[in-house]
Amino acid sequence: MQRYIVIRFIQTVITLLILSIVIFTLVRMSGDPVLLMLPETATEEDYELMKSQLGLNKPVYQQYLIFLFDAVKGDFGKSIRTRKPVILSIKETLPNSIKLVTVAFVIGFALSIPLGIVAAVKKGTVWDNMARVVTGLGQSIPTFWVGLMLLQIFVVWLRILPASGMDTWQHYVMPATCLGIFLMSGVARLLRSSMLDVLDSEFVKMARIKGVRESVVIWKHALRNSLLSVVSFGGMYIAIMVTGAILVETVFAWPGFGRLAYAAIVNQDFPLIQGVVLTAGAVVMSANFFTDILYAYLDPRIRVQV
Amino acid sequence: MGDNMSELLNVKNLKTYFFTKYGTVKAVDGVSFKVDKGETFGIVGESGCGKSITALSIMRLVPDPPGRIVGGEIVLEGEDILKISDNEMRKVRGKKISMILQDPMTSLNPVFTIGIQLEEAIKIHQGLKGRSLRERAIELLEMVQISSAAVRYKNWPHQLSGGMRQRVIGAISVSSEPRLLIADEPTTALDATIQVQFLRLLRELQEKTGVGLVFITHDFGIIARMCQRAAVMYAGRIVETGSVRDLFDNPSHPYTAALMRSLPKLEEKVERLASIEGQPPPLNDDIQGCRFAERCTVAEHQCRLSYPDETEISDGHFVSCWKF
Ligand SMILES: Nc1ncnc2c1ncn2[C@@H]1O[C@H](COP(=O)(O)OP(=O)(O)OP(=O)(O)O)[C@@H](O)[C@H]1O
Ligand SMILES: [Mg+2]
């Protein structure tokens, strides 16, 4: 297990390094930042001066190394627009997003576990079909549209929920539901199919042979095993959440990381883009890392070596 | 055939069909046999002839949908268990009837220790708790010859070899001292030497607990070694039933006779029984006559028209064939 953790950790670091190279290259290919930052009236000398100030006249590999070491120290430079250190913006917004995503996760799993179980246990019945329709809609309707509909219903018509901000629990209801629905659909479908596999397995048959109650067969013997495959996709849910958060936070004006990312891209604010993408990458990678360890912990076949 | 006092199980005209989109699969189509208390009764037949579905029908665990028991009686100690409620049946499982499945590698839940899985069975039917529960579990592991049982008790299934797992499953199956134990090809997945060990263990368990054993296999050698009586199954029906001696010395149904001829040597394991021309008919065909007629060398017109009744050709030796 320890060996496993070390190996996975090294893999994570390598992946992050590759990500940093890709971002570094892409940002430099997507346009000249100096031109973006300079006023129209700037002269050739202004251009050269700024270039050397930003370190852009050094060889590319040096530029990358500087960028990398700064990034490790948490220094992503300053926003071109606001001149505010990128790391400060990230520190302000990331916790807000984590709060939102946590609530969304709770909502998503609270909905998807019963839904997935019912769909599998009642396979082929009207329950299964209803679950299929619900999860199908959840996956195919764009998140921002769900958000706009919620706004229309609860803010414009019923006037019972606040439209934006994050001060009270009421503020969480709509954005978290919005994100949660998207998560729910994927998880419920995954759970349904792995549950069907497990319910068909010999050890479930064996449990029934022992005279185990059907509810115990489902909640103890089958669910525990089916959740393993759900957990193994944990990193992917975080990735989905990051993309989802960009949309949802923009719709509900949530002062989070997703909205920061949106602003960075719209403004072509390249230090901010670099910081945001690298942070998002680090978040997703560490989520992957921790779900793998959680998975290994939950599955004795990995945790306890033969 | 014993009188009512010694009779443990009486399966009468059992029919289990699967209703699939390709039609009705008559996996078990009118199977009848009896098992006495403490006896070992064999069921032998080619792959796909309905042995496992017969066993699952007795447990009332046929996957539904698509399967359903559509007719017959399963009388266990005088009571038709097809008539009792699902909840009552659940209490019969593990307590009165138990079953060992074919593949020990997949029959144990990978995320629970064998101790937990063994205790679960004991808890349900005997209501033991705490220390006594644990002691009973370890005692059972010792009974199936698991060495250092107190340590093994804490192991996960993947830490055990196939043979050990099958013995743990054996321990689970007899934990509540059932009256009837169905073993569905319990040694097919094991190495030859482990096989012999496990069969010996089963016999010992049977002697200790007096359990009636239904032994399913496609290996005539095992039938000869383990059983007093046996039935030969073909395409969802039993074609011949008798003492093992009857079957070996006087195989009377043309199918049994052909099987016996195709046996290389007694005690030698055969993977596929049939070195007989042709294949069993698909079970979703609506065949009126004898299912073996197409492959039978002595079949007559009558054989294709209707199914022959069971005839007792000598004491306890039954054959379903128009020749008798
Ligand atoms: N879920 C199912 N749906 C449809 N048909 C099924 C299903 N399960 C079993 N059958 C049919 O029932 C027949 C009998 O299957 P069964 O498992 O009892 O065979 P078997 O004699 O145990 O064979 P084996 O020696 O391979 O274990 C098979 O031919 C198969 O076509
Ligand atoms: Mg079988």
XYZ file of C-alpha atoms and ligand atoms in Angstrom:
662
model
C 0.000 0.000 0.000
C 2.780 2.459 0.899
C 4.615 1.590 -2.279
C 1.400 2.118 -4.176
C 0.922 5.560 -2.654
C 4.481 6.603 -3.494
C 4.144 5.436 -7.085
C 0.831 7.201 -7.529
C 2.320 10.354 -6.030
C 5.225 10.372 -8.468
C 2.818 9.806 -11.343
C 0.755 12.761 -10.172
C 3.778 15.046 -10.054
C 4.873 13.985 -13.539
C 1.410 14.627 -14.922
C 1.423 18.085 -13.379
C 4.821 18.838 -14.943
C 3.518 17.827 -18.352
C 0.461 19.990 -17.788
C 2.681 22.971 -16.943
C 4.660 22.519 -20.180
C 1.488 22.312 -22.239
C 0.069 25.441 -20.666
C 3.307 27.332 -20.997
C 3.485 26.477 -24.685
C -0.167 27.093 -25.476
C -0.290 30.467 -23.813
C 2.787 31.596 -25.729
C 1.352 30.360 -29.006
C -1.991 32.085 -28.532
C -0.753 35.634 -29.068
C 1.824 38.166 -27.991
C 1.036 39.277 -24.436
C 3.198 42.381 -24.761
C 1.051 43.687 -27.591
C -2.041 43.045 -25.515
C -0.697 44.950 -22.550
C 0.742 47.921 -24.338
C -1.384 50.906 -25.333
C -1.865 51.478 -29.069
C 0.523 54.409 -29.013
C 3.507 52.516 -27.638
C 6.811 52.704 -29.459
C 9.302 50.027 -30.452
C 11.417 50.907 -27.377
C 8.426 50.558 -25.058
C 7.837 47.132 -26.576
C 11.433 45.944 -26.023
C 11.485 47.389 -22.513
C 8.334 45.591 -21.507
C 9.550 42.386 -23.078
C 12.704 42.382 -20.964
C 10.721 43.399 -17.887
C 8.534 40.341 -18.332
C 11.564 38.159 -18.995
C 10.317 37.387 -22.492
C 13.684 38.054 -24.156
C 15.343 35.127 -22.402
C 15.613 31.678 -24.067
C 12.380 29.709 -23.949
C 13.625 26.949 -21.624
C 14.785 29.590 -19.125
C 11.439 31.293 -19.346
C 9.800 27.962 -18.598
C 12.034 27.205 -15.633
C 11.401 30.639 -14.145
C 7.698 30.135 -14.710
C 7.839 26.693 -13.103
C 9.781 27.710 -9.992
C 7.574 30.735 -9.501
C 4.513 28.546 -9.868
C 5.783 26.104 -7.256
C 6.241 29.057 -4.896
C 2.680 30.085 -5.687
C 3.782 33.078 -7.731
C 1.824 33.193 -10.975
C 2.573 36.814 -11.614
C 0.076 39.646 -11.723
C -3.141 39.958 -13.631
C -2.682 42.063 -16.758
C -6.017 43.760 -16.162
C -6.118 44.430 -12.466
C -2.413 44.217 -11.596
C -3.511 42.074 -8.666
C -1.302 39.041 -7.887
C -2.921 35.987 -9.431
C -2.353 33.921 -6.319
C -4.440 36.372 -4.289
C -7.405 36.047 -6.645
C -7.123 32.281 -6.472
C -6.940 32.297 -2.690
C -10.039 34.454 -2.504
C -12.155 32.432 -4.896
C -11.120 28.805 -4.524
C -12.589 28.267 -1.016
C -15.957 29.607 -2.212
C -15.977 27.071 -5.016
C -14.987 24.264 -2.694
C -17.949 25.094 -0.454
C -20.303 25.092 -3.416
C -18.944 21.868 -4.880
C -19.110 20.127 -1.515
C -22.797 20.923 -1.175
C -23.310 19.878 -4.799
C -21.602 16.561 -4.073
C -23.857 15.894 -1.103
C -26.938 16.687 -3.170
C -25.653 14.694 -6.147
C -24.917 11.550 -4.144
C -28.030 11.802 -2.013
C -30.032 11.703 -5.245
C -27.966 9.320 -7.315
C -27.456 6.440 -4.883
C -31.159 5.686 -4.359
C -31.819 6.377 -8.025
C -29.093 4.008 -9.225
C -30.126 1.276 -6.802
C -33.811 1.470 -7.668
C -33.046 1.442 -11.384
C -30.879 -1.668 -11.018
C -33.077 -3.583 -8.582
C -36.234 -2.803 -10.559
C -34.540 -3.274 -13.895
C -36.843 -3.149 -16.876
C -39.799 -1.829 -14.868
C -41.438 1.578 -14.965
C -39.095 2.681 -12.118
C -36.056 1.899 -14.178
C -37.497 3.788 -17.131
C -38.313 6.798 -14.985
C -34.778 6.835 -13.615
C -33.470 6.569 -17.157
C -35.504 9.574 -18.272
C -34.448 11.644 -15.260
C -30.743 10.875 -15.619
C -30.930 11.259 -19.395
C -32.408 14.730 -19.016
C -29.869 15.585 -16.323
C -27.057 14.726 -18.653
C -28.375 16.236 -21.849
C -29.881 19.531 -20.684
C -27.127 22.164 -20.577
C -26.263 23.228 -17.047
C -26.574 26.922 -17.786
C -30.102 26.376 -19.097
C -31.069 24.552 -15.900
C -29.600 27.513 -14.033
C -31.622 30.044 -16.036
C -34.807 28.018 -15.496
C -34.195 27.865 -11.753
C -33.628 31.630 -11.730
C -36.845 32.173 -13.652
C -38.900 29.972 -11.323
C -37.496 30.732 -7.884
C -36.336 34.296 -8.275
C -38.588 35.850 -10.863
C -41.844 33.986 -10.257
C -41.828 32.669 -6.714
C -39.375 35.206 -5.310
C -38.219 32.870 -2.561
C -34.517 32.580 -3.350
C -31.785 35.163 -3.795
C -30.415 35.474 -7.320
C -26.734 35.928 -6.569
C -24.122 35.985 -3.845
C -23.263 33.438 -1.184
C -24.180 34.870 2.206
C -26.890 32.504 3.456
C -27.777 28.872 2.905
C -30.533 29.992 0.546
C -27.824 31.214 -1.778
C -26.517 27.672 -2.094
C -29.804 26.088 -3.136
C -29.874 26.876 -6.833
C -26.202 26.689 -7.853
C -25.591 23.544 -5.798
C -28.706 21.860 -7.190
C -27.640 22.834 -10.672
C -24.202 21.270 -10.244
C -25.626 18.362 -8.236
C -28.077 17.396 -10.974
C -25.310 17.103 -13.478
C -23.267 14.948 -11.132
C -26.286 12.866 -10.172
C -27.011 11.734 -13.707
C -23.551 10.348 -14.326
C -23.226 8.693 -10.952
C -26.707 7.163 -11.050
C -26.069 5.610 -14.448
C -22.697 4.285 -13.431
C -24.111 2.903 -10.202
C -26.990 1.254 -12.034
C -24.732 -0.630 -14.406
C -22.195 -1.714 -11.797
C -25.028 -2.689 -9.450
C -26.525 -4.863 -12.197
C -23.187 -6.608 -12.632
C -22.791 -7.170 -8.927
C -26.374 -8.378 -8.426
C -25.652 -10.985 -11.065
C -22.491 -12.171 -9.337
C -21.927 -15.478 -7.609
C -21.250 -13.934 -4.223
C -24.637 -12.227 -4.234
C -26.179 -15.576 -5.115
C -24.195 -17.060 -2.231
C -25.511 -14.391 0.161
C -29.055 -15.268 -0.848
C -28.288 -18.960 -0.401
C -27.269 -18.185 3.184
C -30.714 -16.708 3.741
C -29.623 -13.075 3.896
C -32.521 -10.614 3.711
C -32.893 -9.014 0.279
C -32.472 -5.502 1.695
C -29.195 -6.573 3.302
C -28.115 -8.244 0.072
C -28.579 -4.938 -1.714
C -27.306 -2.437 0.856
C -24.467 -4.487 2.288
C -23.257 -7.008 -0.258
C -24.076 -5.341 -3.545
C -23.814 -1.607 -2.802
C -20.381 -1.809 -1.189
C -18.984 -3.464 -4.309
C -20.826 -1.249 -6.771
C -19.625 1.889 -5.005
C -16.067 0.775 -5.671
C -16.473 1.448 -9.363
C -18.226 4.733 -8.598
C -15.321 5.801 -6.395
C -12.831 4.867 -9.081
C -14.265 7.691 -11.185
C -13.892 10.216 -8.364
C -11.258 12.285 -10.148
C -13.492 12.550 -13.156
C -16.349 14.004 -11.112
C -14.021 16.711 -9.829
C -13.037 17.480 -13.417
C -16.716 17.670 -14.359
C -17.316 19.924 -11.376
C -14.586 22.335 -12.450
C -16.170 22.765 -15.887
C -19.622 22.854 -14.352
C -18.543 25.489 -11.866
C -17.449 27.844 -14.646
C -21.000 27.845 -16.031
C -22.917 27.772 -12.783
C -20.850 30.415 -11.035
C -21.201 32.703 -14.011
C -24.980 32.276 -14.129
C -25.446 32.814 -10.376
C -22.627 35.367 -9.956
C -20.970 33.083 -7.397
C -17.684 34.686 -6.331
C -15.753 31.500 -7.050
C -12.902 29.999 -8.949
C -15.032 29.142 -11.965
C -16.007 32.736 -12.466
C -12.387 33.755 -12.108
C -11.507 31.273 -14.854
C -14.258 32.654 -17.044
C -13.023 36.231 -16.558
C -9.429 35.197 -17.251
C -10.340 33.590 -20.558
C -12.667 36.340 -21.731
C -10.037 38.986 -20.984
C -7.146 36.956 -22.412
C -5.420 37.644 -19.108
C -2.546 35.255 -19.643
C -0.899 35.156 -16.195
C -4.352 34.625 -14.742
C -5.139 31.877 -17.276
C -1.890 30.113 -16.428
C -2.576 30.315 -12.716
C -6.169 29.220 -13.041
C -5.487 26.298 -15.341
C -2.549 25.073 -13.284
C -4.540 25.302 -10.081
C -7.493 23.505 -11.663
C -5.058 20.874 -12.928
C -3.537 20.488 -9.491
C -6.992 20.196 -7.920
C -8.098 17.518 -10.393
C -4.803 15.622 -10.108
C -4.877 15.585 -6.344
C -8.521 14.544 -6.409
C -7.462 11.680 -8.678
C -4.625 10.845 -6.345
C -6.847 10.786 -3.277
C -9.643 8.804 -4.921
C -7.127 6.193 -5.986
C -5.944 5.894 -2.415
C -9.519 5.809 -1.155
C -10.286 3.116 -3.697
C -7.274 1.103 -2.650
C -8.335 1.491 0.939
C -11.894 0.352 0.229
C -10.801 -2.631 -1.833
C -8.951 -5.154 0.321
C -7.549 -6.775 -2.816
C -5.334 -3.714 -3.229
C -4.979 -2.667 0.403
C -3.878 -6.060 1.680
C -1.300 -7.613 -0.579
C -1.426 -11.378 -0.852
C -36.635 -45.986 -2.859
C -37.239 -45.268 0.799
C -40.572 -44.903 2.517
C -41.915 -41.531 3.596
C -39.999 -41.535 6.871
C -36.634 -41.540 5.199
C -37.636 -39.260 2.363
C -35.978 -35.832 2.502
C -36.697 -34.235 -0.845
C -39.249 -35.096 -3.458
C -39.169 -33.083 -6.666
C -42.254 -33.734 -8.744
C -42.608 -32.713 -12.361
C -40.613 -29.498 -11.891
C -40.775 -27.041 -14.767
C -38.638 -23.924 -14.927
C -38.842 -21.802 -18.045
C -37.059 -18.683 -19.192
C -39.206 -16.200 -21.040
C -36.770 -14.489 -23.367
C -37.202 -12.446 -26.504
C -36.082 -15.486 -28.477
C -38.938 -17.510 -27.106
C -39.566 -19.699 -24.098
C -36.498 -21.642 -22.995
C -37.636 -24.782 -21.242
C -34.492 -25.232 -19.161
C -36.142 -27.688 -16.774
C -39.158 -29.403 -18.236
C -40.763 -31.988 -15.999
C -37.992 -33.173 -13.697
C -38.806 -35.614 -10.896
C -36.523 -37.251 -8.355
C -36.302 -38.122 -4.698
C -33.505 -37.832 -2.196
C -33.425 -39.739 1.075
C -32.087 -38.420 4.345
C -28.318 -38.638 4.535
C -28.107 -39.971 0.998
C -25.932 -38.667 -1.813
C -27.871 -38.325 -5.023
C -26.051 -37.451 -8.227
C -27.297 -35.478 -11.200
C -25.162 -35.896 -14.276
C -25.514 -34.429 -17.738
C -23.939 -32.367 -20.470
C -23.380 -28.637 -20.191
C -26.614 -26.715 -20.609
C -28.964 -29.612 -19.848
C -30.482 -27.793 -16.867
C -28.598 -29.103 -13.831
C -27.879 -25.726 -12.278
C -31.349 -24.414 -13.002
C -32.792 -27.485 -11.277
C -30.627 -26.681 -8.250
C -31.537 -22.989 -8.265
C -35.202 -23.927 -8.574
C -34.925 -25.955 -5.379
C -33.407 -22.868 -3.702
C -36.089 -20.723 -5.375
C -33.334 -18.482 -6.665
C -33.955 -18.675 -10.399
C -33.291 -15.183 -11.793
C -36.752 -13.699 -12.285
C -37.138 -12.168 -14.809
C -36.518 -13.901 -17.197
C -36.900 -17.233 -15.371
C -39.876 -18.656 -13.503
C -40.870 -21.966 -11.964
C -44.038 -22.683 -13.889
C -45.054 -26.011 -12.471
C -44.428 -28.933 -10.199
C -43.778 -29.483 -6.516
C -40.658 -29.415 -4.411
C -41.483 -31.281 -1.226
C -38.916 -30.893 1.523
C -39.588 -32.932 4.657
C -43.245 -33.187 3.727
C -43.759 -29.514 2.863
C -44.063 -28.094 -0.649
C -41.629 -25.181 -0.552
C -43.059 -23.748 -3.752
C -46.164 -22.865 -1.735
C -44.571 -20.956 1.131
C -44.082 -17.167 1.158
C -40.853 -15.484 0.064
C -40.039 -14.604 3.643
C -40.563 -18.165 4.861
C -38.443 -19.388 1.977
C -35.660 -17.065 3.010
C -35.619 -18.780 6.392
C -35.427 -22.166 4.689
C -32.355 -21.091 2.734
C -29.146 -21.671 4.616
C -31.097 -23.301 7.428
C -32.727 -26.318 5.780
C -31.256 -26.231 2.283
C -27.871 -24.946 1.376
C -25.817 -24.873 -1.766
C -22.198 -24.817 -2.893
C -21.572 -23.063 -6.174
C -19.186 -24.042 -8.918
C -16.606 -21.271 -8.773
C -14.940 -20.678 -5.397
C -13.062 -17.687 -6.820
C -16.240 -15.649 -7.223
C -18.570 -17.077 -4.578
C -17.162 -15.033 -1.712
C -17.667 -11.294 -1.426
C -14.249 -9.688 -2.039
C -14.784 -6.789 0.376
C -15.627 -8.781 3.509
C -13.370 -11.071 5.512
C -14.254 -14.742 5.500
C -14.990 -14.453 9.212
C -17.672 -11.848 8.565
C -19.193 -13.913 5.777
C -19.227 -17.050 7.882
C -20.647 -15.283 10.923
C -23.362 -13.714 8.823
C -24.738 -17.140 8.021
C -24.571 -18.292 11.648
C -26.143 -15.087 12.953
C -29.150 -15.300 10.672
C -30.199 -18.786 11.673
C -28.784 -19.327 15.144
C -28.836 -15.860 16.612
C -25.420 -16.244 18.198
C -23.600 -13.050 19.189
C -20.198 -11.774 20.245
C -17.760 -14.334 21.570
C -19.821 -17.448 21.007
C -20.478 -16.369 17.431
C -16.798 -15.998 16.803
C -15.963 -19.267 18.494
C -18.530 -21.100 16.408
C -17.101 -19.546 13.224
C -13.574 -20.631 14.077
C -14.808 -24.075 15.037
C -16.451 -24.395 11.618
C -13.245 -23.323 9.887
C -11.397 -25.985 11.816
C -14.041 -28.512 10.835
C -13.282 -27.875 7.156
C -9.582 -28.272 7.920
C -8.480 -24.670 7.583
C -5.205 -24.536 9.489
C -4.648 -21.677 11.976
C -8.324 -20.888 11.702
C -8.159 -18.002 14.179
C -5.793 -16.171 11.818
C -7.522 -17.196 8.619
C -10.763 -15.946 10.081
C -9.501 -12.394 9.583
C -8.389 -12.975 5.983
C -10.031 -11.607 2.900
C -11.048 -14.106 0.219
C -8.232 -13.047 -2.121
C -5.688 -14.183 0.436
C -6.905 -17.784 0.182
C -6.284 -20.410 -2.467
C -9.146 -21.820 -4.520
C -9.271 -25.019 -2.515
C -9.347 -23.114 0.782
C -12.068 -20.822 -0.464
C -14.197 -23.770 -1.470
C -13.714 -25.235 2.002
C -14.755 -21.924 3.562
C -17.856 -22.040 1.381
C -18.373 -25.590 2.590
C -18.179 -24.304 6.164
C -20.700 -21.557 5.394
C -23.026 -24.068 3.756
C -23.120 -26.477 6.673
C -22.948 -23.782 9.377
C -26.596 -24.159 10.304
C -26.621 -27.927 9.834
C -28.987 -27.968 6.872
C -30.982 -31.081 5.975
C -30.124 -30.813 2.303
C -26.952 -29.629 0.641
C -26.768 -29.102 -3.101
C -23.256 -29.113 -4.518
C -23.254 -27.770 -8.075
C -20.018 -28.959 -9.683
C -18.095 -27.885 -6.576
C -14.791 -29.280 -7.781
C -14.832 -28.398 -11.472
C -12.713 -25.302 -10.880
C -10.183 -27.056 -8.632
C -6.934 -28.908 -9.355
C -7.104 -32.681 -9.386
C -5.504 -33.262 -5.972
C -7.501 -30.476 -4.341
C -10.600 -32.021 -5.901
C -10.013 -35.325 -4.174
C -9.398 -33.518 -0.891
C -12.603 -31.555 -1.179
C -14.690 -34.594 -2.065
C -13.306 -36.402 0.975
C -14.170 -33.393 3.111
C -17.727 -33.337 1.765
C -18.133 -36.989 2.669
C -16.815 -36.352 6.165
C -19.153 -33.405 6.636
C -21.986 -35.596 5.494
C -21.104 -38.317 7.972
C -20.889 -35.773 10.793
C -24.123 -33.943 10.035
C -26.219 -36.531 8.226
C -27.056 -34.023 5.534
C -28.663 -35.222 2.318
C -26.457 -34.340 -0.610
C -27.446 -33.582 -4.177
C -24.262 -33.761 -6.177
C -24.265 -32.168 -9.616
C -21.470 -32.996 -12.014
C -20.664 -34.002 -15.542
C -18.049 -36.416 -14.291
C -19.159 -40.040 -14.032
C -16.050 -40.837 -12.021
C -17.237 -38.507 -9.259
C -20.723 -39.992 -9.424
C -19.228 -43.431 -8.895
C -17.120 -42.218 -5.998
C -19.668 -40.063 -4.194
C -23.204 -41.214 -4.865
C -25.535 -44.050 -3.997
C -28.071 -43.137 -6.653
C -28.018 -40.789 -9.612
C -30.099 -39.328 -12.414
C -28.991 -38.685 -15.969
C -30.316 -35.438 -17.409
C -30.732 -34.579 -21.043
C -32.096 -31.324 -22.467
C -34.140 -30.333 -19.443
C -35.428 -33.798 -18.504
C -34.255 -36.772 -16.526
C -33.956 -39.760 -18.834
C -32.793 -42.381 -16.358
C -32.633 -42.720 -12.583
C -31.223 -45.572 -10.560
C -28.577 -46.791 -8.214
C -25.058 -46.048 -9.380
C -24.655 -49.798 -9.868
C -27.738 -49.880 -12.156
C -26.423 -47.004 -14.210
C -22.965 -48.434 -14.686
C -23.842 -52.109 -15.081
C -27.125 -51.786 -16.863
C -27.399 -48.393 -18.561
C -30.784 -48.653 -20.219
C -31.636 -45.367 -21.861
C -29.824 -45.138 -25.206
C -28.322 -41.816 -24.062
C -26.919 -43.299 -20.837
C -25.687 -46.306 -22.757
C -23.925 -44.088 -25.280
C -22.363 -42.067 -22.472
C -21.078 -45.210 -20.822
C -19.576 -46.395 -24.076
C -17.891 -43.053 -24.561
C -16.298 -43.154 -21.117
C -12.595 -43.753 -21.616
C -12.185 -45.390 -18.253
C -13.966 -45.198 -14.963
C -12.522 -42.584 -12.586
C -11.096 -40.680 -15.487
C -12.381 -37.174 -15.803
C -14.132 -36.200 -19.018
C -14.573 -32.585 -19.904
C -17.400 -33.061 -22.341
C -19.540 -36.099 -21.953
C -20.723 -36.347 -25.481
C -18.647 -38.087 -28.000
C -22.077 -38.897 -29.359
C -22.985 -37.664 -32.847
C -24.894 -34.395 -32.953
C -25.920 -31.907 -30.318
C -28.763 -31.490 -27.844
C -31.723 -29.620 -29.323
C -32.143 -25.927 -28.513
C -34.334 -25.698 -25.429
C -36.690 -23.178 -26.966
C -37.823 -25.619 -29.635
C -41.226 -27.065 -29.131
C -40.405 -30.756 -29.216
C -43.264 -33.147 -28.607
C -41.288 -36.366 -28.653
C -38.163 -37.629 -26.983
C -35.474 -34.969 -27.018
C -32.773 -37.509 -27.736
C -34.518 -38.996 -30.768
C -32.475 -36.978 -33.271
C -29.240 -38.473 -32.007
C -30.552 -41.888 -31.050
C -29.487 -44.887 -33.122
C -32.536 -46.936 -32.217
C -35.212 -44.224 -32.482
C -38.508 -45.133 -34.103
C -41.447 -43.166 -35.427
C -43.158 -43.207 -32.038
C -40.172 -41.523 -30.372
C -40.704 -38.313 -32.337
C -44.433 -38.144 -31.673
C -44.694 -38.048 -27.889
C -42.573 -38.170 -24.789
C -42.312 -41.613 -23.140
C -43.515 -42.097 -19.559
C -41.106 -43.168 -16.888
C -40.924 -46.954 -16.557
C -39.545 -48.817 -13.565
C -37.528 -51.587 -15.179
C -36.205 -52.970 -11.927
C -36.500 -51.946 -8.289
C -35.710 -48.203 -8.171
C -34.387 -48.111 -11.724
C -36.455 -45.757 -13.883
C -36.099 -45.095 -17.603
C -37.987 -42.757 -19.917
C -37.753 -44.512 -23.261
C -40.244 -46.070 -25.653
C -38.173 -49.241 -25.749
C -39.485 -50.184 -22.315
N -30.883 -16.289 -17.570
C -31.192 -17.175 -18.537
N -31.901 -16.800 -19.615
C -32.216 -17.679 -20.583
N -31.875 -18.963 -20.576
C -31.161 -19.402 -19.543
C -30.776 -18.543 -18.460
N -30.064 -19.263 -17.565
C -30.010 -20.512 -18.070
N -30.663 -20.610 -19.236
C -30.824 -21.805 -20.064
O -31.035 -22.891 -19.230
C -30.329 -24.016 -19.721
C -29.807 -24.806 -18.569
O -28.789 -24.066 -17.926
P -28.000 -24.667 -16.690
O -27.147 -23.573 -16.168
O -28.952 -25.311 -15.748
O -27.087 -25.788 -17.372
P -26.123 -26.795 -16.647
O -26.647 -28.151 -16.886
O -25.914 -26.375 -15.248
O -24.805 -26.627 -17.492
P -23.286 -26.521 -17.000
O -22.778 -27.927 -16.901
O -22.631 -25.776 -18.106
O -23.273 -25.779 -15.700
C -29.219 -23.497 -20.604
O -29.208 -24.203 -21.808
C -29.566 -22.060 -20.866
O -29.870 -21.876 -22.216
Mg -24.292 -25.523 -14.168
